[in-house]
Amino acid sequence: MDLTAGGARVASVARSERTGLVPAGTVLAGSVISLIGLTWDIQWHGDVGPDTFFTLPHLFLYSGSAISGLASLVVVLMTTAARRAGRPVDARVGGRAINVFGKVFAAPAGYLVTGAGAAMFLLYGLWDQWWHGLYGFDAVIDSPPHIGLLLSITLSIIGTVMVFAAAREHRWGTAGVVGSLGVLIAFSTVTVLGLQQIDADPVDVVSVGIALLSVLLVSAGAGFWGRPGGAVRVAAALAVIQAITWWFSPWAAEAYASAVGLPMRDYIDGVPAMPAMMPMALLPIAAVLEAVYLLSRRGWSAGRVSVLAGGIGGLLIGATMPIQNVLVYGGSLDWPVVFGTAAAGAVFGLLGGFAGWRFGGMLRLLAPAKGENTHA
């Protein structure tokens, strides 16, 4: 046994853990701050109303992206400097370095995506400021600049997932992937509001979009984990986020309104707007998907099993979302909508299962294989 090589590997792993955890934790913190700002802002729109570019919820959104973007920029500059000086670049810190603008910069893949999302957020933020100056208060959450802002943050969170996936040999790396995917599902429930302009009666198009993205991301967790439990872990992360924001968003809106001297609207229903859009049944549905994934141990192709699981997951989410809306907001069930949304959810769930499982496999490839030289 080569004890020298073994000791060098242990030292290398410890070094990558020290140098990788701080920037990875920083970009995740930025994503969480943006999530706090988003759930707060949506509640503010519904419960209070008056809104400007510089409200406190908006500042949370902006600062979250700024934190992620600046952390990514620092890592890119440090990686570039290391390569130019001939020092090794650890591929476990954000992924393998990619040349940008020829060879002007060397950017780890995860931080490159996160930084690109933050840069796009800055551009859409300028558009949003112009929009506010032209139209005043926002009447809806799904205005064009808002959708652009949300897509930019989504791209940053995808980069955050990649950053943690590159460090999957560390416990914090796998935990970060699960947490980041949970944050990504939470964000996606708002982004799909852009679909509500599509009239596809009796199908609830927004619920179908939520079904597609939820299935895709829990399937990515399963594909990344590579063993039972990945889908349930991601769904559990969303459940924690939903529980915390269910309490936080109404409280924050009321506390901030009181602080700035604005009244609450008379007709508010008290429902936390953004948490109510997150699928409440995702955790038990993920457990069902885990049972389906076990078919791959009976000789079934893992790829085919993932498609089958995705279809089942899309069906269940599509069926439960209209029921969830009635339970939360009241009213009576429109059964044609339940069946129509469930059928459409099943179709798009097949696509989500197919793409999500492969996305999870791609995330695994971001990390160097065991025994591989981790420096480039």
CSV table of C-alpha atoms in Angstrom, one decimal, residues 139-365:
chain,number,residue,atom,x,y,z
A,139,ALA,CA,-50.1,45.4,-9.8
A,140,VAL,CA,-49.0,41.8,-10.5
A,141,ILE,CA,-46.0,39.6,-9.6
A,142,ASP,CA,-45.6,38.2,-13.1
A,143,SER,CA,-44.7,41.5,-14.9
A,144,PRO,CA,-42.0,41.0,-17.6
A,145,PRO,CA,-39.1,42.3,-15.6
A,146,HIS,CA,-40.1,40.3,-12.6
A,147,ILE,CA,-40.2,37.1,-14.6
A,148,GLY,CA,-36.7,37.9,-15.9
A,149,LEU,CA,-35.5,38.6,-12.4
A,150,LEU,CA,-36.9,35.3,-11.2
A,151,LEU,CA,-35.3,33.4,-14.1
A,152,SER,CA,-32.0,35.0,-13.3
A,153,ILE,CA,-32.1,33.9,-9.7
A,154,THR,CA,-33.2,30.5,-10.8
A,155,LEU,CA,-30.0,30.3,-13.0
A,156,SER,CA,-27.9,31.4,-9.9
A,157,ILE,CA,-29.5,28.6,-7.8
A,158,ILE,CA,-28.8,26.0,-10.5
A,159,GLY,CA,-25.1,27.2,-10.4
A,160,THR,CA,-25.3,26.7,-6.6
A,161,VAL,CA,-26.5,23.2,-7.0
A,162,MET,CA,-23.5,22.6,-9.3
A,163,VAL,CA,-21.1,24.0,-6.8
A,164,PHE,CA,-22.2,21.6,-4.1
A,165,ALA,CA,-22.4,18.7,-6.6
A,166,ALA,CA,-18.7,19.1,-7.4
A,167,ALA,CA,-17.9,18.6,-3.7
A,168,ARG,CA,-20.1,15.5,-3.3
A,169,GLU,CA,-17.4,13.5,-1.6
A,170,HIS,CA,-17.9,15.9,1.4
A,171,ARG,CA,-20.9,15.5,3.6
A,172,TRP,CA,-21.7,19.2,3.2
A,173,GLY,CA,-21.6,18.9,-0.5
A,174,THR,CA,-24.4,16.3,-0.7
A,175,ALA,CA,-26.4,18.2,1.9
A,176,GLY,CA,-25.9,21.4,-0.1
A,177,VAL,CA,-27.3,19.8,-3.3
A,178,VAL,CA,-30.4,18.7,-1.4
A,179,GLY,CA,-31.0,22.1,0.2
A,180,SER,CA,-30.3,24.0,-3.1
A,181,LEU,CA,-32.8,21.8,-5.0
A,182,GLY,CA,-35.4,22.5,-2.3
A,183,VAL,CA,-34.8,26.2,-2.7
A,184,LEU,CA,-35.0,25.8,-6.5
A,185,ILE,CA,-38.5,24.1,-6.3
A,186,ALA,CA,-39.7,26.9,-4.0
A,187,PHE,CA,-38.6,29.5,-6.6
A,188,SER,CA,-40.1,27.6,-9.5
A,189,THR,CA,-43.6,27.8,-8.0
A,190,VAL,CA,-43.5,31.5,-8.6
A,191,THR,CA,-41.8,31.5,-12.0
A,192,VAL,CA,-44.5,29.3,-13.5
A,193,LEU,CA,-47.0,32.1,-12.8
A,194,GLY,CA,-45.9,33.4,-16.2
A,195,LEU,CA,-47.9,30.5,-17.6
A,196,GLN,CA,-51.3,31.7,-16.2
A,197,GLN,CA,-51.9,33.7,-19.4
A,198,ILE,CA,-52.4,30.4,-21.2
A,199,ASP,CA,-56.0,29.4,-21.4
A,200,ALA,CA,-56.3,25.5,-21.5
A,201,ASP,CA,-59.6,24.9,-19.7
A,202,PRO,CA,-60.2,22.5,-17.9
A,203,VAL,CA,-56.5,22.3,-17.1
A,204,ASP,CA,-54.8,24.4,-14.4
A,205,VAL,CA,-51.7,25.3,-16.3
A,206,VAL,CA,-49.8,26.8,-13.3
A,207,SER,CA,-50.3,23.5,-11.4
A,208,VAL,CA,-49.1,21.5,-14.4
A,209,GLY,CA,-46.0,23.7,-14.5
A,210,ILE,CA,-45.4,23.1,-10.8
A,211,ALA,CA,-45.9,19.4,-11.3
A,212,LEU,CA,-43.3,19.4,-14.1
A,213,LEU,CA,-40.6,21.3,-12.2
A,214,SER,CA,-41.2,19.5,-8.9
A,215,VAL,CA,-40.9,16.1,-10.6
A,216,LEU,CA,-37.9,17.2,-12.5
A,217,LEU,CA,-36.0,18.4,-9.4
A,218,VAL,CA,-36.9,15.5,-7.0
A,219,SER,CA,-35.9,13.2,-9.8
A,220,ALA,CA,-32.6,15.1,-10.1
A,221,GLY,CA,-32.1,14.5,-6.4
A,222,ALA,CA,-32.7,10.8,-6.9
A,223,GLY,CA,-30.4,10.6,-9.9
A,224,PHE,CA,-27.6,12.5,-8.1
A,225,TRP,CA,-27.9,10.5,-4.9
A,226,GLY,CA,-27.7,7.2,-6.8
A,227,ARG,CA,-29.4,5.2,-4.0
A,228,PRO,CA,-32.7,5.3,-2.2
A,229,GLY,CA,-33.6,8.5,-0.4
A,230,GLY,CA,-32.6,11.2,-2.8
A,231,ALA,CA,-36.1,12.2,-3.8
A,232,VAL,CA,-37.4,12.2,-0.3
A,233,ARG,CA,-34.5,14.3,0.9
A,234,VAL,CA,-35.2,17.0,-1.6
A,235,ALA,CA,-39.0,16.9,-0.8
A,236,ALA,CA,-38.2,17.2,2.9
A,237,ALA,CA,-36.0,20.2,2.2
A,238,LEU,CA,-39.0,21.9,0.5
A,239,ALA,CA,-41.3,20.9,3.4
A,240,VAL,CA,-38.9,22.7,5.8
A,241,ILE,CA,-38.8,25.8,3.6
A,242,GLN,CA,-42.6,25.7,3.3
A,243,ALA,CA,-43.1,25.5,7.0
A,244,ILE,CA,-40.7,28.3,7.8
A,245,THR,CA,-42.0,30.7,5.1
A,246,TRP,CA,-45.7,29.8,6.0
A,247,TRP,CA,-45.0,31.6,9.3
A,248,PHE,CA,-42.5,34.2,8.1
A,249,SER,CA,-44.2,35.8,5.1
A,250,PRO,CA,-47.4,37.1,6.8
A,251,TRP,CA,-45.5,38.1,9.9
A,252,ALA,CA,-42.9,40.0,7.9
A,253,ALA,CA,-45.5,41.8,5.8
A,254,GLU,CA,-47.5,43.0,8.8
A,255,ALA,CA,-44.4,44.0,10.8
A,256,TYR,CA,-42.9,46.0,7.9
A,257,ALA,CA,-46.2,47.7,7.2
A,258,SER,CA,-46.5,48.7,10.8
A,259,ALA,CA,-42.9,50.0,10.8
A,260,VAL,CA,-43.4,52.2,7.8
A,261,GLY,CA,-46.9,53.4,8.8
A,262,LEU,CA,-49.0,51.6,6.1
A,263,PRO,CA,-52.3,49.9,6.8
A,264,MET,CA,-53.0,46.3,6.0
A,265,ARG,CA,-55.8,45.7,3.4
A,266,ASP,CA,-59.2,44.9,4.8
A,267,TYR,CA,-59.9,41.9,2.6
A,268,ILE,CA,-56.7,39.8,3.2
A,269,ASP,CA,-57.4,36.2,3.7
A,270,GLY,CA,-54.4,35.5,5.9
A,271,VAL,CA,-53.0,32.8,3.6
A,272,PRO,CA,-49.2,32.9,3.1
A,273,ALA,CA,-49.2,33.4,-0.7
A,274,MET,CA,-46.0,31.9,-1.9
A,275,PRO,CA,-45.9,28.9,0.5
A,276,ALA,CA,-49.4,28.1,-0.5
A,277,MET,CA,-48.2,27.6,-4.1
A,278,MET,CA,-45.6,24.9,-3.0
A,279,PRO,CA,-47.0,21.4,-3.3
A,280,MET,CA,-47.8,20.2,0.2
A,281,ALA,CA,-48.1,16.6,-0.8
A,282,LEU,CA,-44.6,16.4,-2.4
A,283,LEU,CA,-43.1,14.5,0.5
A,284,PRO,CA,-45.4,11.5,0.4
A,285,ILE,CA,-45.4,11.6,-3.4
A,286,ALA,CA,-41.6,11.5,-3.3
A,287,ALA,CA,-41.9,8.4,-1.1
A,288,VAL,CA,-44.1,6.8,-3.8
A,289,LEU,CA,-41.4,7.6,-6.4
A,290,GLU,CA,-38.7,6.0,-4.2
A,291,ALA,CA,-40.8,2.8,-4.3
A,292,VAL,CA,-41.0,3.0,-8.1
A,293,TYR,CA,-37.2,3.5,-8.3
A,294,LEU,CA,-36.7,0.1,-6.6
A,295,LEU,CA,-37.9,-1.5,-9.9
A,296,SER,CA,-34.4,-0.7,-11.2
A,297,ARG,CA,-33.1,-3.3,-8.8
A,298,ARG,CA,-35.3,-5.9,-10.4
A,299,GLY,CA,-33.5,-5.6,-13.7
A,300,TRP,CA,-35.5,-2.6,-15.1
A,301,SER,CA,-33.5,0.1,-16.9
A,302,ALA,CA,-33.0,3.0,-14.5
A,303,GLY,CA,-33.8,5.4,-17.3
A,304,ARG,CA,-37.2,3.8,-18.0
A,305,VAL,CA,-38.0,3.6,-14.3
A,306,SER,CA,-37.3,7.3,-14.0
A,307,VAL,CA,-39.8,8.1,-16.8
A,308,LEU,CA,-42.4,5.9,-15.2
A,309,ALA,CA,-41.8,7.5,-11.8
A,310,GLY,CA,-42.0,10.9,-13.3
A,311,GLY,CA,-45.4,10.2,-14.9
A,312,ILE,CA,-46.8,8.9,-11.6
A,313,GLY,CA,-45.4,11.9,-9.7
A,314,GLY,CA,-46.8,14.4,-12.3
A,315,LEU,CA,-50.2,12.6,-12.1
A,316,LEU,CA,-50.3,12.8,-8.3
A,317,ILE,CA,-49.1,16.4,-8.0
A,318,GLY,CA,-51.4,17.5,-10.8
A,319,ALA,CA,-54.4,15.9,-9.0
A,320,THR,CA,-53.5,17.2,-5.5
A,321,MET,CA,-52.7,20.8,-6.4
A,322,PRO,CA,-56.4,21.8,-7.2
A,323,ILE,CA,-57.4,20.0,-4.0
A,324,GLN,CA,-54.7,21.9,-2.0
A,325,ASN,CA,-56.0,25.2,-3.4
A,326,VAL,CA,-59.6,24.4,-2.2
A,327,LEU,CA,-58.3,23.3,1.2
A,328,VAL,CA,-56.3,26.5,1.6
A,329,TYR,CA,-58.6,29.1,0.0
A,330,GLY,CA,-62.0,27.4,0.4
A,331,GLY,CA,-64.6,26.8,-2.3
A,332,SER,CA,-65.7,23.6,-4.0
A,333,LEU,CA,-63.8,21.2,-6.1
A,334,ASP,CA,-64.1,21.4,-9.9
A,335,TRP,CA,-63.6,17.8,-10.8
A,336,PRO,CA,-63.0,18.4,-14.5
A,337,VAL,CA,-60.1,20.6,-13.5
A,338,VAL,CA,-58.8,17.9,-11.1
A,339,PHE,CA,-58.9,15.2,-13.8
A,340,GLY,CA,-57.7,17.5,-16.6
A,341,THR,CA,-54.8,18.8,-14.5
A,342,ALA,CA,-53.9,15.3,-13.3
A,343,ALA,CA,-53.8,14.0,-16.9
A,344,ALA,CA,-51.7,16.9,-18.1
A,345,GLY,CA,-49.4,16.6,-15.1
A,346,ALA,CA,-48.8,12.9,-15.9
A,347,VAL,CA,-47.8,13.7,-19.5
A,348,PHE,CA,-45.4,16.5,-18.4
A,349,GLY,CA,-44.2,14.4,-15.5
A,350,LEU,CA,-42.9,11.8,-17.9
A,351,LEU,CA,-40.7,14.5,-19.4
A,352,GLY,CA,-39.7,15.7,-15.9
A,353,GLY,CA,-38.7,12.2,-14.8
A,354,PHE,CA,-36.7,11.7,-18.0
A,355,ALA,CA,-34.9,15.0,-17.8
A,356,GLY,CA,-34.5,15.1,-14.0
A,357,TRP,CA,-32.8,11.7,-13.6
A,358,ARG,CA,-30.3,12.6,-16.3
A,359,PHE,CA,-29.7,16.0,-14.8
A,360,GLY,CA,-28.9,14.3,-11.5
A,361,GLY,CA,-26.4,12.1,-13.4
A,362,MET,CA,-24.8,15.1,-14.9
A,363,LEU,CA,-24.4,16.6,-11.5
A,364,ARG,CA,-22.5,13.5,-10.4
A,365,LEU,CA,-20.1,14.0,-13.3
